Short mmCIF file of C-alpha atoms and ligand atoms in Angstrom, two decimals:
data_model
loop_
_atom_site.label_atom_id
_atom_site.label_comp_id
_atom_site.label_asym_id
_atom_site.label_seq_id
_atom_site.Cartn_x
_atom_site.Cartn_y
_atom_site.Cartn_z
CA MET F 7 -21.45 7.98 3.65
CA GLN F 8 -19.35 4.96 4.58
CA LEU F 9 -15.71 5.95 3.91
CA LEU F 10 -12.31 4.27 4.01
CA ILE F 11 -9.35 6.62 4.42
CA LEU F 12 -6.19 4.84 3.24
CA GLY F 13 -3.16 6.55 4.79
CA GLY F 14 -5.33 8.28 7.41
CA ASP F 15 -2.49 8.57 9.94
CA GLY F 16 -0.49 10.91 7.68
CA PHE F 17 -0.16 14.67 7.30
CA CYS F 18 -3.10 15.09 4.89
CA GLY F 19 -5.00 11.90 5.82
CA TRP F 20 -5.38 12.54 9.56
CA PRO F 21 -7.03 16.00 9.34
CA THR F 22 -9.16 14.76 6.42
CA ALA F 23 -10.42 11.78 8.44
CA LEU F 24 -11.41 14.14 11.28
CA HIS F 25 -13.03 16.62 8.91
CA LEU F 26 -15.11 13.92 7.21
CA SER F 27 -16.11 12.44 10.57
CA ALA F 28 -17.10 15.91 11.83
CA HIS F 29 -19.33 16.26 8.78
CA GLY F 30 -21.28 13.13 9.67
CA HIS F 31 -19.54 10.48 7.59
CA ASP F 32 -18.65 7.01 8.96
CA VAL F 33 -14.89 6.86 8.72
CA THR F 34 -12.45 3.94 8.89
CA ILE F 35 -8.71 4.68 8.73
CA VAL F 36 -6.50 2.06 7.08
CA ASP F 37 -2.78 2.61 7.61
CA SER F 38 0.36 0.51 8.18
CA CYS F 39 1.95 3.41 10.12
CA VAL F 40 5.03 3.00 7.89
CA ARG F 41 5.47 6.79 7.88
CA ARG F 42 6.25 6.71 11.61
CA ARG F 43 8.88 4.01 10.96
CA ILE F 44 10.42 6.20 8.23
CA ASP F 45 10.83 8.93 10.86
CA ASP F 46 12.88 6.41 12.88
CA GLU F 47 14.93 5.48 9.81
CA LEU F 48 15.71 9.17 9.16
CA GLY F 49 16.41 9.97 12.81
CA VAL F 50 13.81 12.72 12.89
CA ARG F 51 10.31 13.30 14.23
CA SER F 52 7.36 15.53 13.52
CA LEU F 53 7.90 19.08 14.79
CA THR F 54 4.59 18.69 16.60
CA PRO F 55 4.32 15.89 19.18
CA ILE F 56 1.86 13.52 17.47
CA ARG F 57 0.22 10.76 19.51
CA LEU F 58 -0.05 7.13 18.47
CA LEU F 59 -3.09 6.56 16.27
CA PRO F 60 -5.21 4.70 18.89
CA GLU F 61 -4.65 7.62 21.32
CA ARG F 62 -5.60 10.12 18.63
CA LEU F 63 -8.83 8.22 18.00
CA ASP F 64 -9.67 8.00 21.73
CA ALA F 65 -9.16 11.77 21.96
CA TRP F 66 -11.47 12.36 18.97
CA LYS F 67 -14.14 10.20 20.64
CA SER F 68 -13.80 12.00 23.96
CA VAL F 69 -13.91 15.47 22.37
CA THR F 70 -16.71 14.92 19.82
CA GLY F 71 -18.45 11.67 20.79
CA ARG F 72 -17.75 10.37 17.27
CA SER F 73 -15.94 7.11 16.58
CA ILE F 74 -13.42 6.46 13.84
CA ASP F 75 -12.37 2.82 13.24
CA PHE F 76 -8.76 1.88 12.57
CA VAL F 77 -7.47 -1.12 10.65
CA GLU F 78 -3.69 -1.59 10.58
CA MET F 79 -2.72 -3.06 7.23
CA ASP F 80 0.05 -2.88 4.64
CA LEU F 81 -2.02 -2.13 1.55
CA ALA F 82 0.86 -3.00 -0.79
CA GLU F 83 1.29 -6.47 0.70
CA ASP F 84 -2.00 -7.65 2.18
CA TYR F 85 -4.43 -7.85 -0.71
CA SER F 86 -6.75 -10.40 0.88
CA ALA F 87 -7.15 -8.28 4.03
CA LEU F 88 -8.07 -5.36 1.78
CA THR F 89 -10.73 -7.33 -0.13
CA ASP F 90 -12.14 -8.65 3.18
CA LEU F 91 -12.36 -5.08 4.46
CA LEU F 92 -14.09 -3.86 1.28
CA ALA F 93 -16.61 -6.71 1.58
CA THR F 94 -17.28 -5.96 5.27
CA LYS F 95 -17.45 -2.17 5.15
CA ARG F 96 -18.96 -1.80 1.65
CA PRO F 97 -17.67 1.80 1.41
CA ASP F 98 -19.37 4.42 -0.74
CA ALA F 99 -15.97 6.00 -1.29
CA VAL F 100 -12.31 5.25 -0.60
CA VAL F 101 -9.93 8.18 -0.18
CA HIS F 102 -6.42 7.04 -1.13
CA PHE F 103 -3.49 8.87 0.51
CA ALA F 104 -1.41 5.75 1.23
CA GLU F 105 1.80 6.29 -0.72
CA GLN F 106 5.43 7.23 -0.08
CA ARG F 107 5.12 10.93 -0.88
CA ALA F 108 8.53 12.60 -0.55
CA ALA F 109 10.48 13.31 -3.74
CA PRO F 110 13.88 13.57 -1.92
CA TYR F 111 13.24 10.30 -0.02
CA SER F 112 12.43 8.60 -3.33
CA MET F 113 15.84 9.69 -4.73
CA LYS F 114 18.07 8.76 -1.75
CA SER F 115 19.29 5.41 -3.09
CA SER F 116 18.24 2.57 -5.37
CA ALA F 117 16.55 0.93 -2.35
CA HIS F 118 14.43 4.05 -1.81
CA LYS F 119 13.59 4.29 -5.51
CA ARG F 120 12.49 0.65 -5.58
CA TYR F 121 10.49 0.97 -2.37
CA THR F 122 8.65 4.06 -3.65
CA ILE F 123 7.64 2.48 -6.96
CA GLN F 124 6.79 -0.90 -5.46
CA ASN F 125 4.78 0.53 -2.58
CA ASN F 126 2.90 3.21 -4.47
CA VAL F 127 2.04 1.26 -7.59
CA ALA F 128 1.10 -1.85 -5.57
CA VAL F 129 -1.23 0.06 -3.22
CA THR F 130 -3.01 1.78 -6.10
CA HIS F 131 -3.32 -1.40 -8.13
CA ASN F 132 -4.44 -3.52 -5.17
CA LEU F 133 -7.17 -0.99 -4.47
CA LEU F 134 -8.38 -0.94 -8.08
CA ALA F 135 -8.33 -4.72 -8.45
CA GLY F 136 -9.99 -5.09 -5.04
CA VAL F 137 -12.82 -2.72 -5.90
CA VAL F 138 -13.48 -4.60 -9.16
CA GLU F 139 -13.34 -8.00 -7.39
CA SER F 140 -15.74 -6.81 -4.69
CA GLY F 141 -18.32 -5.71 -7.28
CA LEU F 142 -18.90 -2.49 -5.30
CA ASP F 143 -19.90 0.75 -7.02
CA CYS F 144 -17.37 2.60 -4.92
CA HIS F 145 -15.88 6.00 -5.80
CA ILE F 146 -12.09 6.20 -5.46
CA VAL F 147 -10.67 9.63 -4.58
CA HIS F 148 -6.91 9.65 -5.07
CA LEU F 149 -4.39 12.24 -3.95
CA GLY F 150 -2.23 12.81 -6.99
CA THR F 151 0.17 15.66 -7.59
CA MET F 152 0.68 18.74 -9.74
CA GLY F 153 4.16 17.35 -10.42
CA VAL F 154 2.79 14.88 -12.99
CA TYR F 155 2.44 17.80 -15.41
CA GLY F 156 6.13 18.66 -15.05
CA TYR F 157 7.49 22.19 -14.76
CA GLU F 158 8.16 23.19 -18.35
CA SER F 159 6.89 26.73 -18.95
CA VAL F 160 3.90 26.55 -21.31
CA PRO F 161 1.99 29.52 -22.72
CA MET F 162 -1.36 28.53 -21.20
CA ASP F 163 -3.05 27.83 -17.88
CA LEU F 164 -2.55 24.13 -17.11
CA PRO F 165 -5.84 22.33 -17.81
CA GLU F 166 -7.37 19.80 -15.40
CA GLY F 167 -5.86 16.48 -16.44
CA TYR F 168 -6.57 16.45 -20.17
CA LEU F 169 -5.12 18.23 -23.17
CA THR F 170 -6.95 18.73 -26.46
CA VAL F 171 -4.66 17.80 -29.33
CA ALA F 172 -5.25 18.22 -33.05
CA TYR F 173 -3.71 15.99 -35.69
CA PRO F 174 -4.17 15.35 -39.42
CA ASP F 175 -5.26 11.90 -40.64
CA ARG F 176 -3.70 10.18 -43.69
CA THR F 177 -5.81 12.28 -46.05
CA GLY F 178 -4.81 15.51 -44.35
CA ARG F 179 -8.20 16.03 -42.66
CA ASN F 180 -7.88 17.46 -39.16
CA HIS F 181 -9.14 15.70 -36.03
CA SER F 182 -8.98 16.57 -32.38
CA ARG F 183 -9.28 14.60 -29.18
CA GLU F 184 -8.53 14.88 -25.49
CA ILE F 185 -5.62 12.91 -24.10
CA LEU F 186 -4.15 12.66 -20.61
CA TYR F 187 -1.83 15.66 -20.30
CA PRO F 188 1.66 14.37 -21.25
CA THR F 189 3.37 13.55 -18.00
CA GLN F 190 6.87 14.76 -17.13
CA PRO F 191 7.73 13.56 -13.63
CA GLY F 192 10.70 15.18 -11.88
CA SER F 193 11.49 12.42 -9.35
CA VAL F 194 10.85 8.72 -8.80
CA TYR F 195 8.05 9.72 -6.42
CA HIS F 196 6.40 11.87 -9.11
CA LEU F 197 6.97 9.01 -11.57
CA SER F 198 4.93 6.71 -9.31
CA LYS F 199 2.04 9.21 -9.55
CA SER F 200 2.35 9.24 -13.34
CA LEU F 201 2.06 5.45 -13.31
CA ASP F 202 -1.02 5.76 -11.06
CA GLN F 203 -2.67 7.88 -13.75
CA LEU F 204 -2.37 5.06 -16.29
CA LEU F 205 -3.76 2.53 -13.80
CA PHE F 206 -6.76 4.79 -13.23
CA GLN F 207 -7.34 5.33 -16.94
CA PHE F 208 -7.27 1.58 -17.57
CA TYR F 209 -9.69 0.63 -14.75
CA ALA F 210 -12.10 3.46 -15.60
CA ASN F 211 -12.20 2.28 -19.23
CA ASN F 212 -12.20 -1.44 -18.63
CA ASP F 213 -14.35 -1.82 -15.52
CA GLY F 214 -16.14 1.49 -15.18
CA VAL F 215 -14.49 2.19 -11.82
CA ARG F 216 -15.48 5.70 -10.72
CA ILE F 217 -12.32 7.66 -9.97
CA THR F 218 -11.40 11.23 -9.03
CA ASP F 219 -7.69 12.07 -9.24
CA LEU F 220 -6.84 15.24 -7.33
CA HIS F 221 -3.68 16.86 -8.67
CA GLN F 222 -2.65 18.56 -5.49
CA GLY F 223 -0.02 21.26 -5.10
CA ILE F 224 2.39 21.63 -2.18
CA VAL F 225 0.50 21.67 1.11
CA TRP F 226 1.45 24.23 3.76
CA GLY F 227 0.22 24.85 7.30
CA THR F 228 -0.51 22.18 9.85
CA GLN F 229 -3.67 22.66 11.88
CA THR F 230 -7.33 22.51 10.86
CA ASP F 231 -10.53 23.35 12.77
CA GLU F 232 -10.69 19.73 13.94
CA THR F 233 -7.02 19.09 14.83
CA GLU F 234 -6.88 22.19 17.01
CA LEU F 235 -9.78 21.02 19.19
CA ASP F 236 -7.38 19.17 21.50
CA LEU F 237 -3.57 18.91 21.81
CA ARG F 238 -3.81 15.14 21.36
CA LEU F 239 -5.27 15.70 17.88
CA VAL F 240 -2.39 17.86 16.62
CA ASN F 241 -1.35 17.20 13.02
CA ARG F 242 2.15 16.18 12.00
CA PHE F 243 4.56 18.84 10.69
CA ASP F 244 7.55 17.70 8.66
CA TYR F 245 10.51 20.03 8.32
CA ASP F 246 13.46 17.72 7.54
CA GLY F 247 15.36 17.65 4.24
CA ASP F 248 13.37 14.68 2.95
CA TYR F 249 9.75 15.18 4.03
CA GLY F 250 9.60 18.87 4.83
CA THR F 251 7.95 20.83 2.02
CA VAL F 252 9.33 24.17 1.02
CA LEU F 253 7.10 26.71 2.75
CA ASN F 254 6.82 24.74 5.99
CA ARG F 255 10.60 24.34 5.97
CA PHE F 256 11.16 28.07 5.50
CA LEU F 257 8.83 28.80 8.42
CA VAL F 258 10.74 26.41 10.70
CA GLU F 259 14.12 27.64 9.51
CA ALA F 260 13.08 31.22 10.21
CA ALA F 261 11.74 30.32 13.64
CA ILE F 262 15.11 28.91 14.77
CA GLY F 263 17.38 31.43 13.08
CA HIS F 264 18.55 29.04 10.32
CA ARG F 265 19.13 30.61 6.91
CA LEU F 266 16.34 29.87 4.47
CA THR F 267 17.61 27.15 2.12
CA VAL F 268 16.64 28.28 -1.38
CA HIS F 269 17.64 25.62 -3.93
CA GLY F 270 19.44 27.14 -6.92
CA THR F 271 18.13 30.56 -7.90
CA GLY F 272 14.69 30.02 -6.36
CA GLY F 273 13.15 30.71 -9.76
CA GLN F 274 11.10 27.50 -9.51
CA THR F 275 7.38 28.30 -9.54
CA ARG F 276 5.14 25.82 -7.75
CA ALA F 277 1.46 25.48 -6.83
CA PHE F 278 0.33 25.68 -3.19
CA ILE F 279 -2.67 24.92 -1.00
CA ASN F 280 -3.27 25.31 2.72
CA ILE F 281 -4.07 22.13 4.69
CA ARG F 282 -7.45 23.61 5.70
CA ASP F 283 -8.36 23.83 2.01
CA THR F 284 -7.01 20.32 1.39
CA VAL F 285 -9.53 18.77 3.77
CA ARG F 286 -12.41 20.82 2.33
CA CYS F 287 -11.48 19.92 -1.24
CA ILE F 288 -11.46 16.24 -0.38
CA ARG F 289 -14.89 16.52 1.22
CA LEU F 290 -16.15 18.31 -1.91
CA ALA F 291 -14.68 15.57 -4.08
CA VAL F 292 -16.19 12.79 -1.96
CA GLU F 293 -19.63 14.36 -1.66
CA SER F 294 -19.83 15.06 -5.41
CA GLY F 295 -18.98 11.45 -6.30
CA ALA F 296 -22.36 10.85 -7.95
CA GLU F 297 -21.29 13.07 -10.86
CA VAL F 298 -18.31 10.80 -11.67
CA SER F 299 -18.82 8.23 -14.39
CA GLY F 300 -16.90 7.29 -17.50
CA ARG F 301 -13.44 8.76 -17.72
CA VAL F 302 -11.38 9.70 -14.67
CA ARG F 303 -12.36 13.08 -13.20
CA VAL F 304 -9.19 15.12 -12.67
CA MET F 305 -9.29 18.24 -10.50
CA ASN F 306 -6.33 20.52 -9.82
CA GLN F 307 -6.28 20.93 -6.04
CA VAL F 308 -4.35 24.20 -5.84
CA THR F 309 -5.18 27.73 -4.83
CA GLU F 310 -2.17 29.83 -5.93
CA THR F 311 1.30 29.67 -7.46
CA HIS F 312 4.52 31.27 -6.20
CA ARG F 313 8.23 31.39 -6.95
CA VAL F 314 10.36 29.78 -4.24
CA ILE F 315 12.54 32.90 -3.91
CA ASP F 316 9.48 35.10 -3.38
CA LEU F 317 8.27 32.78 -0.61
CA ALA F 318 11.68 32.92 1.02
CA HIS F 319 11.62 36.74 1.05
CA LEU F 320 8.03 36.76 2.30
CA VAL F 321 8.97 34.55 5.26
CA ALA F 322 12.28 36.37 5.84
CA ASP F 323 10.46 39.71 6.05
CA LEU F 324 7.73 38.30 8.29
CA VAL F 325 10.03 36.65 10.81
CA GLY F 326 13.35 38.37 10.24
CA ALA F 327 15.56 35.68 8.68
CA GLU F 328 18.36 35.51 6.12
CA VAL F 329 18.02 33.82 2.74
CA GLU F 330 20.80 31.58 1.37
CA LEU F 331 21.00 30.32 -2.22
CA VAL F 332 22.33 26.76 -1.96
CA PRO F 333 23.32 24.36 -4.76
CA ASN F 334 20.17 22.62 -5.90
CA PRO F 335 20.25 18.92 -4.91
CA ARG F 336 17.52 18.27 -7.50
CA LYS F 337 17.67 18.07 -11.28
CA GLU F 338 14.93 20.54 -12.13
CA ALA F 339 14.49 23.66 -14.24
CA ASP F 340 16.08 26.70 -12.56
CA GLU F 341 13.18 28.90 -13.58
CA ASN F 342 9.68 28.20 -14.80
CA GLU F 343 6.32 29.84 -15.19
CA LEU F 344 3.21 28.14 -13.90
CA ARG F 345 -0.44 29.00 -14.11
CA VAL F 346 -3.06 26.45 -13.25
CA ARG F 347 -6.81 26.11 -13.71
CA ASN F 348 -8.77 25.08 -10.63
CA ASP F 349 -12.29 25.72 -11.93
CA ARG F 350 -13.68 22.35 -10.90
CA LEU F 351 -13.09 22.64 -7.16
CA VAL F 352 -14.02 26.33 -7.16
CA GLY F 353 -17.21 25.30 -9.01
CA LEU F 354 -17.94 22.79 -6.24
CA GLY F 355 -17.67 25.55 -3.63
CA LEU F 356 -13.97 25.91 -2.68
CA GLU F 357 -13.24 29.35 -1.22
CA PRO F 358 -9.44 29.51 -1.24
CA ILE F 359 -7.27 30.52 1.68
CA TYR F 360 -4.36 32.59 0.38
CA LEU F 361 -0.87 33.03 1.78
CA ALA F 362 -1.63 36.60 2.72
CA THR F 363 -3.84 35.46 5.59
CA GLY F 364 -2.76 35.27 9.22
CA LEU F 365 -2.14 31.54 8.82
CA LEU F 366 1.53 32.10 8.05
CA THR F 367 1.91 33.58 11.50
CA GLU F 368 0.08 30.59 12.98
CA SER F 369 2.73 28.28 11.49
CA VAL F 370 5.56 30.46 12.76
CA GLU F 371 4.06 30.31 16.26
CA ILE F 372 3.83 26.51 16.08
CA ALA F 373 7.44 26.34 14.91
CA GLN F 374 8.56 28.60 17.76
CA LYS F 375 6.52 26.67 20.34
CA TYR F 376 8.17 23.34 19.42
CA ALA F 377 11.61 24.71 18.46
CA ASP F 378 13.34 22.53 21.07
CA ARG F 379 12.18 19.41 19.16
CA ILE F 380 14.01 20.47 15.97
CA GLU F 381 17.10 18.50 14.91
CA ARG F 382 19.14 21.22 13.19
CA ASP F 383 21.37 18.70 11.41
CA ARG F 384 18.34 17.18 9.68
CA ILE F 385 17.34 20.43 7.97
CA VAL F 386 19.62 20.58 4.94
CA SER F 387 18.53 18.18 2.20
CA THR F 388 21.10 15.46 1.57
CA SER F 389 19.18 13.56 -1.10
CA TYR F 390 20.74 14.25 -4.49
CA TRP F 391 19.14 13.57 -7.84
CA ASN F 392 22.46 12.52 -9.45
CA ARG F 393 26.22 12.48 -8.92
CA SER F 394 26.89 15.96 -10.27
CA ARG F 395 24.26 17.47 -7.95
CA ARG F 396 25.91 15.71 -5.02
CA ALA F 397 29.39 16.92 -6.03
CA ALA F 398 28.22 20.55 -6.33
CA ALA F 399 26.48 20.42 -2.96
CA GLU F 400 29.47 18.86 -1.21
CA GLU F 401 31.67 21.77 -2.29
CA HIS F 402 29.29 24.33 -0.81
CA VAL F 403 30.01 25.79 2.62
CA TYR F 404 26.71 26.52 4.36
CA GLY F 405 26.39 29.87 6.08
P1 LIG J 524 2.25 11.10 4.66
O1 LIG J 524 3.49 10.35 4.37
O2 LIG J 524 2.21 12.01 5.84
O3 LIG J 524 1.01 10.07 4.78
C1 LIG J 524 0.88 8.91 4.02
C2 LIG J 524 0.28 7.83 4.91
O4 LIG J 524 0.14 6.63 4.14
C3 LIG J 524 1.17 7.49 6.10
O5 LIG J 524 0.43 7.52 7.31
C4 LIG J 524 1.71 6.10 5.79
O6 LIG J 524 1.93 5.33 6.96
C5 LIG J 524 0.59 5.53 4.90
N1 LIG J 524 1.05 4.48 3.98
C6 LIG J 524 2.02 4.56 3.03
N2 LIG J 524 2.17 3.37 2.42
C7 LIG J 524 1.25 2.53 2.96
C8 LIG J 524 0.92 1.16 2.76
N3 LIG J 524 1.60 0.40 1.90
N4 LIG J 524 -0.08 0.61 3.48
C9 LIG J 524 -0.75 1.36 4.40
N5 LIG J 524 -0.46 2.65 4.68
C10 LIG J 524 0.54 3.22 3.95
O7 LIG J 524 1.89 11.91 3.32
P2 LIG J 524 0.86 13.12 3.12
O8 LIG J 524 1.65 14.38 3.07
O9 LIG J 524 -0.26 12.99 4.04
O10 LIG J 524 0.38 12.82 1.64
C11 LIG J 524 -0.76 12.02 1.41
C12 LIG J 524 -1.01 11.89 -0.09
O11 LIG J 524 -1.19 13.21 -0.64
C13 LIG J 524 0.16 11.26 -0.83
O12 LIG J 524 -0.31 10.34 -1.77
C14 LIG J 524 0.84 12.43 -1.51
O13 LIG J 524 1.43 12.02 -2.72
C15 LIG J 524 -0.30 13.40 -1.74
N6 LIG J 524 0.15 14.80 -1.76
C16 LIG J 524 0.77 15.36 -0.66
C17 LIG J 524 1.19 16.69 -0.72
C18 LIG J 524 1.90 17.36 0.43
O14 LIG J 524 2.38 18.51 0.27
N7 LIG J 524 2.00 16.73 1.61
C19 LIG J 524 0.98 17.43 -1.89
C20 LIG J 524 0.37 16.83 -2.99
C21 LIG J 524 -0.04 15.51 -2.90
N1 LIG J 525 12.96 23.77 -2.28
C1 LIG J 525 13.84 24.76 -1.88
N2 LIG J 525 14.31 24.72 -0.61
C2 LIG J 525 13.94 23.77 0.29
C3 LIG J 525 13.03 22.77 -0.11
C4 LIG J 525 12.57 22.79 -1.41
O1 LIG J 525 14.19 25.65 -2.65
O2 LIG J 525 14.42 23.81 1.44
C5 LIG J 525 12.43 23.78 -3.65
C6 LIG J 525 12.61 22.48 -4.39
O3 LIG J 525 13.87 22.39 -5.01
C7 LIG J 525 11.43 22.55 -5.36
C8 LIG J 525 10.37 23.29 -4.60
O4 LIG J 525 11.03 23.98 -3.54
O5 LIG J 525 11.78 23.31 -6.48
C9 LIG J 525 9.28 22.42 -4.02
O6 LIG J 525 9.84 21.41 -3.19
P1 LIG J 525 8.95 20.67 -2.08
O7 LIG J 525 9.83 19.72 -1.35
O8 LIG J 525 8.19 21.67 -1.30
O9 LIG J 525 7.85 19.93 -2.99
P2 LIG J 525 7.91 18.57 -3.84
O10 LIG J 525 9.20 17.88 -3.73
O11 LIG J 525 7.44 18.90 -5.21
O12 LIG J 525 6.84 17.63 -3.14
C10 LIG J 525 5.75 18.10 -2.37
C11 LIG J 525 5.16 16.90 -1.63
C12 LIG J 525 4.63 15.89 -2.64
C13 LIG J 525 3.64 16.58 -3.56
C14 LIG J 525 4.25 17.81 -4.23
C15 LIG J 525 3.21 18.63 -4.96
O13 LIG J 525 6.16 16.30 -0.80
O14 LIG J 525 3.99 14.82 -1.96
O15 LIG J 525 3.21 15.69 -4.56
O16 LIG J 525 4.77 18.68 -3.20
S1 LIG J 525 3.86 19.37 -6.42
O17 LIG J 525 5.13 20.01 -6.11
O18 LIG J 525 2.87 20.34 -6.85
O19 LIG J 525 4.07 18.31 -7.37
#
């Protein structure tokens, strides 16, 4: 298949581009490399020493003999370049990763809130409008998030995208229908993904655009079969207070003897997936595109759920670290239950990797290997959801 990977220089996009190329697809990465500039803005860098994208692509060619094209483009700004590219490449599918994806970054200031909404909504809408204008029958595979469902405890397993609701009509006769699951975003970033859902629903209804929205959980791990073929292919690994996700942060904290920063009580339950499963799920979604028509296909891209405090103790026991309960910088429920259906991806052939595997140790080893690259003062999260969260955090003395 001819594939465009939007955001293919990022944490999920890079290993996915390699995985799809390794499986015989013709891959073009489209990226503005804005994520590398955000590292500069935040005064931090990937734990792993990632090469510039052209060097990564040369390494892939020299190791496998396969070429991946790269087009540098700001997808939020350069609509005509995007439509030219669609007309030239005529992709069978576009995988869309190209958004600002950190919840804490999206809450840092009004400038960060505005950037996140403007960038994310513009990229998604430009892509949809561009696909319609090009007249291509091209399948869009979007990386959405579990966070669109919100984290209210509900007495059921979360369905995949749609909820069946029943309601009486004026005469009292009962009807039922499926609606998009009511969205309850917990940050401006998650809000941008909720807006994406409406854009997808509209373009699927109005223009018959074929869309798969993958509601992905928190990704952990860093390497995949393809990125570990050569040091120059290594994937990025974020650990800082803005971009680092919880399990990867705990692994880094443990590796350098920092206390594990559990927000609040740690009673938050979240959904997780290993990066090796991420790339397989996306291949399954792309290669099953022929089954998508009509309404948006939503698949929950998760393999398991865990409470944050349990993860902290798991890592602490594995590596020998201390756990610290710190004031939660986020406005979120202290405790929640979460169970999620993932039947669609399992039905397509996903065989989940669980936390119990040796891959946790792999991440610890990577963290230890690159420990001298870690900026300790960038670990604690200093993005607060509101003034009272900031005030509570500023009173806390970190151990
Ligand atoms: P990332 O920040 O590492 O990668 C995103 C890439 O998109 C970057 O290379 C960036 O330069 C590019 N990009 C952003 N805006 C762009 C624009 N306007 N034009 C061109 N390129 C642009 O993020 P990631 O962790 O790889 O996440 C990828 C996608 O997966 C995101 O949409 C995110 O919401 C989703 N997701 C990630 C996780 C996770 O745990 N990392 C979990 C669930 C969903
Ligand atoms: N947390 C801690 N300590 C930390 C970091 C986080 O206790 O040091 C807590 C947070 O308060 C939160 C939970 O861990 O309750 C998860 O935080 P996270 O930063 O790992 O995940 P989140 O902000 O939700 O975002 C990440 C990705 C995002 C993706 C989302 C999937 O950055 O792109 O959409 O995971 S999900 O959470 O399923 O919506």
